[in-house]
Amino acid sequence: MVYQHGTPYVTPHILHKHYAQAFDAEPSNLVGRDIEYFSQAGFDMDRIQIKRNAPVALLYEDAIRNEGAIISSSGALINFSGKKTGRSPKDKRIVYEETSKDDIWWGSVNIKMDEHTFEINRERAIDYLNTRENVYVFDGFAGWDPKYRIKVRVICARAYHALFMNNMLIRPTEEELANFGEPDFIIYNAGQFPANRFTKGMSSTTSVEINFKRMEMVILGTEYAGEMKKGVFSVMHYLQPVKFGQLSLHSSANFDKEKGDVTLFFGLSGTGKTTLSADPSRLLIGDDEHVWSDTGVFNIEGGCYAKCINLSAEKEPEIFSAIRFGSILENVVYSPQTRIADYDDISITENTRCAYPIEFMSNASIPCLVDRQPSNIIMLTCDAFGVLPPVSKLSPEQAEYHFLAGYTSKTPGTEDGVLEPIPTFSTCYSAPFIILHPGRYAEMLSERMSKHNVDCWLINTGWTGGRYGSGSRCPLKYTRRIVDAIPTAVEGVPRELLNPRLAWKDQEAFEREVRKLGGMFMKAFALYEKDVAEKVRLAGPKL
């Protein structure tokens, strides 16, 4: 018998006829007004109920007592995010204000919100938090390199959210916490409380919004903890290029224990970025968010957020062993008799996750930074059409082309409503989180690759022998061997897997899928053609 545990916190789900309002709605005439014009709502940091950087054991106790959490057989805390089990990209907003409006890449990813609406939602969130019996504050850092790090404060009303950010941010020492001072960025997470869907610019009862002028984030109507993680990344994706002149990347990174060579892995959720970077023969810098700086590579985060679907000790031993006391299992079904997590059960969501401090990885390099430039870049894609080879070496022009195109397939569970792989083009392999125009990131990447003579490889972790539904996904063990060798031939990997044409029984069907995917690349890249050199435009597929 498998028990699907409920949670007392369920966000009301009310669809509105103006859902997904156009991103280019008329900005408010309040842009540029002095910030004192707006709400003076504040948060009382001296409240006796506030628990700042609480011990993990205390957060366990509160989550069990107040939120219906349980302790798994491995010692991890199993908790639940309610109605929302993935990010809500249609409800993400960026405040249109004079300090950042000329840098933001406005569109369907960065949807405009006026300052007045932000102040309404901010006050709504703070008022809600001020009524809670338990309020949690976590102060931590984003960025392991002290030259480029920022101080982040998270204010929330669920122990689950406090423990999550305790794991995902860089935890300060006692001395650093005593001297923390004022934060550079604040997250007000009132996710249990809905947004007012009739407020101007709202598309639903969920709102996730960032204000670069205030350097604040407000969350209403979603308890999915990943929104906070990606909010911090969005801020770093803005600050690193604009303020520090460094390149922020949606990537994992590791380096060889003996040779010291650094590899960056680009890819969206579900492409294998986390899994492939957790290589026992190499030291892990981080699994998801990094900055390629003038002096080397550093992790933005203090933890890992791994997918748990079909997780096993045999397939992913490093991640499996990290699930212990202090980790959070999110939306994972378990046995009520044994408290053993069932990673194959997706009755709650396919987007089951585990968040744990990076030091729980036996091969983690602490501190998570290296003063050495990368030797290899690996661009991971999950090809649902089954036509891309498992490995291709890219020229510098091809690397820039594929970085801008960012082809992959959205996999089930990473966003609400995704139930099977959907081919998509996610520019810079981070479209849901991108802040500046993609060309700015691509130009910085190209410059760094040329300067440091970095090789680039496109690796397909998707389907072979047919498209999704008829073929099969490339086995992880083969992909690992390819990554280890980066070759023209790989011992122990079937020849037909390296050449997708040989893996298809129906050659006409293969050609149809090739033409279909090539056409999709051309259509997607048309958005960037006018902003890139001719040699980059010519690096795309030729039909």
Coordinates of C-alpha atoms in Angstrom, one line a residue, residues 52-468:
R52 CA 16.3 33.4 12.1
N53 CA 18.7 30.8 10.6
A54 CA 17.0 28.1 12.8
P55 CA 18.7 24.8 13.3
V56 CA 17.7 22.0 11.0
A57 CA 16.3 19.9 13.8
L58 CA 13.9 22.8 14.8
L59 CA 12.7 23.2 11.3
Y60 CA 12.0 19.4 11.1
E61 CA 10.0 19.7 14.3
D62 CA 7.9 22.7 13.1
A63 CA 7.3 21.1 9.7
I64 CA 6.1 17.9 11.3
R65 CA 4.0 19.7 13.9
N66 CA 2.4 22.3 11.6
E67 CA 2.7 21.2 8.0
G68 CA 2.1 17.5 7.9
A69 CA 5.7 16.6 7.0
I70 CA 7.2 13.2 7.9
I71 CA 10.7 11.8 8.3
S72 CA 11.6 9.3 5.7
S73 CA 13.5 6.1 6.5
S74 CA 16.7 7.7 5.3
G75 CA 16.3 10.7 7.6
A76 CA 15.2 13.2 4.9
L77 CA 12.2 15.4 5.6
I78 CA 9.3 14.6 3.2
N79 CA 7.1 17.7 2.6
F80 CA 4.5 18.9 0.1
S81 CA 4.0 22.0 -2.0
G82 CA 0.2 21.8 -2.4
K83 CA -1.5 22.6 -5.6
K84 CA 1.6 23.8 -7.4
T85 CA 4.2 21.1 -8.0
G86 CA 6.3 23.0 -10.6
R87 CA 7.2 26.5 -11.6
S88 CA 4.5 28.9 -12.9
P89 CA 6.2 30.8 -15.7
K90 CA 3.1 32.5 -17.0
D91 CA 2.7 34.2 -13.6
K92 CA 6.3 35.5 -13.4
R93 CA 6.7 39.3 -13.6
I94 CA 9.5 41.8 -13.7
V95 CA 8.8 45.3 -12.5
Y96 CA 9.2 48.0 -15.2
E97 CA 11.2 50.7 -13.6
E98 CA 13.9 53.2 -14.7
T99 CA 17.0 51.5 -13.2
S100 CA 16.7 48.3 -15.2
K101 CA 14.1 48.8 -17.9
D102 CA 16.7 49.4 -20.7
D103 CA 18.6 46.2 -19.8
I104 CA 15.7 43.7 -19.5
W105 CA 14.7 41.6 -22.5
W106 CA 11.0 42.3 -22.3
G107 CA 8.7 39.7 -23.8
S108 CA 6.8 36.5 -22.9
V109 CA 9.5 35.5 -20.4
N110 CA 10.0 38.8 -18.7
I111 CA 6.5 40.2 -18.5
K112 CA 6.1 43.8 -17.4
M113 CA 4.5 44.7 -14.1
D114 CA 4.2 48.3 -13.0
E115 CA 5.6 49.6 -9.7
H116 CA 2.2 50.3 -8.2
T117 CA 1.0 46.8 -8.6
F118 CA 4.2 45.5 -7.1
E119 CA 3.7 47.6 -4.1
I120 CA 0.1 46.3 -3.7
N121 CA 1.4 42.7 -3.8
R122 CA 4.4 43.4 -1.6
E123 CA 2.1 44.9 1.1
R124 CA -0.3 42.0 0.8
A125 CA 2.6 39.5 1.3
I126 CA 4.1 41.4 4.3
D127 CA 0.7 41.9 5.9
Y128 CA 0.1 38.1 5.6
L129 CA 3.5 37.2 7.0
N130 CA 3.0 39.6 9.9
T131 CA -0.2 37.7 10.9
R132 CA 1.6 34.3 11.1
E133 CA 2.4 32.6 14.4
N134 CA 5.7 31.3 13.0
V135 CA 7.9 33.4 10.7
Y136 CA 11.2 32.1 9.5
V137 CA 14.1 34.2 8.2
F138 CA 17.1 32.7 6.5
D139 CA 20.2 34.9 5.7
G140 CA 22.6 33.4 3.3
F141 CA 24.8 34.1 0.3
A142 CA 24.5 33.6 -3.5
G143 CA 27.9 33.1 -5.1
W144 CA 30.9 31.3 -3.6
D145 CA 33.4 34.0 -4.9
P146 CA 33.4 36.8 -2.3
K147 CA 34.2 39.3 -5.0
Y148 CA 30.8 38.6 -6.7
R149 CA 28.5 37.3 -4.1
I150 CA 25.3 38.9 -2.8
K151 CA 23.6 38.7 0.6
V152 CA 20.1 37.2 0.4
R153 CA 17.4 37.3 3.0
V154 CA 14.4 34.9 2.8
I155 CA 11.3 35.6 4.9
C156 CA 8.6 32.9 4.9
A157 CA 5.9 31.2 7.0
R158 CA 6.7 27.5 6.3
A159 CA 9.5 25.6 7.9
Y160 CA 9.7 23.6 4.7
H161 CA 10.6 26.8 2.7
A162 CA 13.2 27.9 5.4
L163 CA 14.9 24.5 5.3
F164 CA 14.8 24.5 1.5
M165 CA 16.7 27.8 1.3
N166 CA 19.0 26.8 4.1
N167 CA 20.0 24.0 1.7
M168 CA 20.1 26.0 -1.5
L169 CA 21.8 29.2 -0.4
I170 CA 25.4 29.3 0.9
R171 CA 25.2 29.0 4.6
P172 CA 27.0 31.7 6.6
T173 CA 29.4 30.9 9.4
E174 CA 28.5 32.2 12.9
E175 CA 30.8 35.2 12.4
E176 CA 29.4 35.9 8.9
L177 CA 25.8 35.8 10.3
A178 CA 26.7 38.1 13.2
N179 CA 28.1 40.6 10.8
F180 CA 25.5 40.0 8.0
G181 CA 24.1 43.6 8.1
E182 CA 21.5 44.6 5.5
P183 CA 20.8 42.1 2.7
D184 CA 21.3 42.9 -1.0
F185 CA 18.2 41.0 -2.0
I186 CA 15.0 40.0 -0.1
I187 CA 12.4 37.3 -0.8
Y188 CA 9.0 37.7 0.7
N189 CA 7.4 34.3 0.4
A190 CA 3.7 34.4 1.2
G191 CA 3.0 31.5 -1.0
Q192 CA 0.1 30.2 1.1
F193 CA -1.8 33.4 0.5
P194 CA -3.3 34.1 -3.0
A195 CA -2.7 37.2 -5.1
N196 CA -5.8 39.2 -5.8
R197 CA -6.5 38.2 -9.4
F198 CA -8.4 41.5 -10.1
T199 CA -5.4 43.6 -9.4
K200 CA -4.0 45.2 -12.5
G201 CA -1.6 43.0 -14.3
M202 CA -2.5 39.8 -12.5
S203 CA -3.4 36.7 -14.5
S204 CA -4.3 34.3 -11.7
T205 CA -4.1 33.9 -8.0
T206 CA -0.4 33.1 -8.4
S207 CA 2.2 35.9 -8.7
V208 CA 6.0 35.6 -8.7
E209 CA 7.6 39.0 -9.2
I210 CA 11.0 40.6 -9.0
N211 CA 11.8 44.3 -8.5
F212 CA 15.4 45.2 -9.4
K213 CA 15.1 48.7 -8.0
R214 CA 14.0 47.5 -4.6
M215 CA 16.0 44.3 -5.0
E216 CA 13.1 42.3 -3.7
M217 CA 11.0 39.3 -4.8
V218 CA 7.4 38.7 -3.8
I219 CA 5.7 35.3 -4.0
L220 CA 1.9 34.8 -3.7
G221 CA -0.3 31.8 -4.4
T222 CA 2.3 29.1 -4.9
E223 CA 4.2 27.0 -2.3
Y224 CA 6.5 25.4 -4.8
A225 CA 9.9 26.0 -3.3
G226 CA 11.7 26.1 -6.6
E227 CA 10.3 29.6 -7.3
M228 CA 12.7 31.0 -4.6
K229 CA 15.7 29.2 -6.1
K230 CA 15.1 30.5 -9.6
G231 CA 14.3 33.9 -8.3
V232 CA 17.8 34.1 -6.8
F233 CA 19.2 32.9 -10.2
S234 CA 17.3 35.5 -12.1
V235 CA 18.8 38.2 -9.9
M236 CA 22.3 36.8 -10.4
H237 CA 21.6 36.4 -14.2
Y238 CA 21.0 40.2 -14.1
L239 CA 23.7 41.4 -11.7
Q240 CA 26.6 39.4 -12.9
P241 CA 26.7 40.7 -16.5
V242 CA 25.4 44.2 -15.7
K243 CA 27.1 45.1 -12.4
F244 CA 30.2 42.8 -12.4
G245 CA 30.8 42.1 -16.0
Q246 CA 30.8 38.3 -15.5
L247 CA 29.0 35.5 -17.3
S248 CA 26.2 33.8 -15.4
L249 CA 25.1 30.4 -16.7
H250 CA 22.4 27.8 -16.3
S251 CA 25.0 25.0 -16.0
S252 CA 26.6 22.4 -13.8
A253 CA 30.4 22.2 -13.5
N254 CA 33.0 19.7 -12.3
F255 CA 36.8 19.2 -12.6
D256 CA 39.2 16.3 -12.8
K257 CA 40.8 15.3 -9.5
E258 CA 44.3 14.8 -11.0
K259 CA 44.5 17.0 -14.2
G260 CA 42.3 19.8 -12.8
D261 CA 40.5 20.4 -16.2
V262 CA 37.1 22.1 -15.7
T263 CA 34.0 21.1 -17.7
L264 CA 30.8 23.1 -17.9
F265 CA 27.5 21.4 -18.6
F266 CA 24.7 23.4 -20.2
G267 CA 21.1 22.1 -20.2
L268 CA 17.6 22.5 -19.0
S269 CA 15.8 20.4 -16.4
G270 CA 15.6 16.8 -17.4
T271 CA 18.6 16.8 -19.8
G272 CA 20.9 15.1 -17.3
K273 CA 22.9 18.1 -16.2
T274 CA 22.7 17.3 -12.5
T275 CA 23.3 13.5 -13.0
L276 CA 26.2 13.8 -15.4
S277 CA 28.0 16.3 -13.4
A278 CA 27.8 14.0 -10.3
D279 CA 30.7 11.9 -11.6
P280 CA 32.5 10.0 -8.8
S281 CA 35.8 10.3 -10.8
R282 CA 35.6 14.1 -10.8
L283 CA 35.0 16.8 -8.1
L284 CA 31.7 18.6 -8.3
I285 CA 31.7 22.4 -8.3
G286 CA 27.9 22.6 -8.6
D287 CA 24.8 21.1 -10.3
D288 CA 22.8 24.0 -11.8
E289 CA 23.9 27.6 -11.6
H290 CA 27.4 29.0 -12.1
V291 CA 29.4 32.1 -13.1
W292 CA 32.3 32.0 -15.5
S293 CA 34.4 34.8 -14.2
D294 CA 37.6 36.4 -15.3
T295 CA 39.5 34.2 -12.8
G296 CA 37.7 30.9 -13.1
V297 CA 34.3 29.3 -12.3
F298 CA 32.2 29.4 -9.1
N299 CA 28.9 28.0 -8.0
I300 CA 26.0 30.4 -7.2
E301 CA 24.3 28.0 -4.8
G302 CA 25.1 26.1 -1.6
G303 CA 23.1 23.0 -2.5
C304 CA 21.6 20.8 -5.1
Y305 CA 18.0 20.3 -6.3
A306 CA 17.9 16.9 -8.0
K307 CA 15.0 15.2 -9.8
C308 CA 13.9 12.1 -8.0
I309 CA 11.8 10.3 -10.6
N310 CA 13.0 6.7 -10.9
L311 CA 16.0 7.4 -8.6
S312 CA 18.0 4.4 -7.4
A313 CA 21.2 3.7 -5.7
E314 CA 22.4 1.7 -8.7
K315 CA 21.8 4.4 -11.3
E316 CA 22.7 7.5 -9.3
P317 CA 24.6 6.5 -6.1
E318 CA 26.0 10.0 -5.3
I319 CA 22.5 11.6 -5.3
F320 CA 20.8 8.7 -3.6
S321 CA 23.3 8.7 -0.7
A322 CA 22.8 12.5 -0.3
I323 CA 19.2 11.9 0.8
R324 CA 19.6 11.9 4.5
F325 CA 18.9 14.0 7.6
G326 CA 18.9 17.7 6.5
S327 CA 17.6 17.0 3.0
I328 CA 14.1 17.7 1.8
L329 CA 12.2 15.3 -0.3
E330 CA 9.5 17.3 -2.1
N331 CA 6.2 15.8 -3.2
V332 CA 7.5 12.2 -2.9
V333 CA 5.2 9.4 -2.1
Y334 CA 6.2 7.0 0.7
S335 CA 5.1 3.8 2.4
P336 CA 3.2 4.6 5.7
Q337 CA 4.5 1.3 7.2
T338 CA 8.2 1.7 6.4
R339 CA 8.5 5.4 5.6
I340 CA 10.5 4.4 2.6
A341 CA 10.3 6.8 -0.3
D342 CA 8.9 5.4 -3.5
Y343 CA 10.7 7.2 -6.3
D344 CA 8.8 5.4 -9.0
D345 CA 5.4 6.6 -7.8
I346 CA 4.4 9.8 -9.7
S347 CA 0.8 10.0 -8.5
I348 CA 1.5 13.5 -6.9
T349 CA 3.8 14.8 -9.7
E350 CA 6.6 13.6 -12.0
N351 CA 8.6 16.6 -10.7
T352 CA 9.6 14.9 -7.4
R353 CA 12.7 16.6 -6.1
C354 CA 15.3 16.5 -3.3
A355 CA 17.1 19.5 -2.0
Y356 CA 20.3 19.0 0.0
P357 CA 23.5 20.9 0.9
I358 CA 26.2 20.4 -1.6
E359 CA 28.6 19.0 1.0
F360 CA 26.2 15.9 1.1
M361 CA 27.8 15.0 -2.2
S362 CA 30.9 12.9 -1.5
N363 CA 32.7 14.3 -4.4
A364 CA 31.8 18.0 -3.8
S365 CA 34.7 20.5 -3.9
I366 CA 34.3 22.9 -0.9
P367 CA 34.5 25.9 -1.4
C368 CA 32.7 25.5 -4.7
L369 CA 35.0 27.5 -6.9
V370 CA 38.1 27.0 -9.0
D371 CA 40.7 29.5 -10.1
R372 CA 41.0 27.9 -13.5
Q373 CA 39.3 28.5 -16.9
P374 CA 37.2 25.7 -18.4
S375 CA 38.7 23.2 -20.9
N376 CA 35.4 21.8 -22.2
I377 CA 31.8 22.9 -22.6
I378 CA 29.1 20.3 -23.0
M379 CA 25.7 21.4 -24.3
L380 CA 23.1 18.8 -23.3
T381 CA 19.9 18.4 -25.3
C382 CA 17.0 15.9 -24.9
D383 CA 16.0 15.3 -28.6
A384 CA 12.5 13.9 -28.7
F385 CA 12.7 13.4 -32.5
G386 CA 15.5 10.9 -32.2
V387 CA 17.7 12.3 -35.0
L388 CA 20.6 14.1 -33.3
P389 CA 23.7 11.9 -32.6
P390 CA 24.6 11.3 -29.0
V391 CA 27.8 13.4 -29.4
S392 CA 29.0 16.1 -31.9
K393 CA 32.0 18.4 -31.7
L394 CA 31.0 22.0 -32.4
S395 CA 33.0 24.8 -34.1
P396 CA 33.0 28.2 -32.2
E397 CA 30.3 29.4 -34.6
Q398 CA 28.2 26.2 -34.1
A399 CA 28.6 26.6 -30.4
E400 CA 27.2 30.2 -30.5
Y401 CA 24.4 29.0 -32.8
H402 CA 23.4 26.2 -30.5
F403 CA 23.7 28.3 -27.4
L404 CA 21.3 30.9 -28.8
A405 CA 18.9 28.2 -30.2
G406 CA 19.0 26.1 -27.0
Y407 CA 17.2 23.1 -28.4
T408 CA 15.8 20.5 -26.1
S409 CA 12.5 19.0 -25.1
K410 CA 10.6 20.0 -22.0
T411 CA 10.2 16.9 -19.8
P412 CA 7.2 16.0 -17.7
G413 CA 6.9 17.6 -14.3
T414 CA 9.3 20.6 -14.7
E415 CA 6.4 22.9 -15.4
D416 CA 2.6 22.7 -14.8
G417 CA 0.8 20.9 -17.6
V418 CA 3.8 19.2 -19.2
L419 CA 2.8 15.5 -19.4
E420 CA 5.1 14.3 -22.2
P421 CA 8.3 15.7 -23.8
I422 CA 7.6 18.8 -25.9
P423 CA 10.2 20.0 -28.4
T424 CA 11.3 23.5 -27.4
F425 CA 14.0 26.1 -28.1
S426 CA 15.2 27.6 -24.9
T427 CA 17.8 30.3 -25.7
C428 CA 21.0 30.1 -23.7
Y429 CA 19.6 26.9 -22.2
S430 CA 17.9 29.1 -19.7
A431 CA 15.0 30.9 -21.4
P432 CA 12.6 30.7 -18.4
F433 CA 15.2 32.5 -16.3
I434 CA 16.9 34.8 -18.8
I435 CA 16.8 38.5 -18.0
L436 CA 19.0 40.3 -20.6
H437 CA 18.9 39.9 -24.4
P438 CA 20.3 36.4 -25.3
G439 CA 22.9 38.1 -27.5
R440 CA 24.6 39.6 -24.5
Y441 CA 25.2 36.2 -22.9
A442 CA 26.1 34.6 -26.2
E443 CA 28.7 37.3 -27.0
M444 CA 30.3 36.9 -23.6
L445 CA 30.4 33.1 -24.0
S446 CA 32.0 33.4 -27.5
E447 CA 34.6 35.9 -26.2
R448 CA 35.6 33.6 -23.3
M449 CA 35.7 30.5 -25.5
S450 CA 38.0 32.2 -28.0
K451 CA 40.2 33.8 -25.3
H452 CA 40.7 30.5 -23.5
N453 CA 40.6 28.0 -26.4
V454 CA 37.7 26.0 -25.0
D455 CA 36.3 23.0 -26.8
C456 CA 32.5 22.6 -27.1
W457 CA 30.4 19.4 -27.5
L458 CA 26.7 18.8 -28.2
I459 CA 25.5 15.7 -26.4
N460 CA 22.0 14.2 -26.9
T461 CA 20.6 12.5 -23.8
G462 CA 17.2 12.0 -25.6
W463 CA 15.8 9.4 -27.9
T464 CA 17.4 7.0 -30.3
G465 CA 16.1 4.4 -32.7
G466 CA 12.9 6.4 -33.2
R467 CA 11.2 9.5 -31.9
Y468 CA 9.5 9.7 -28.5

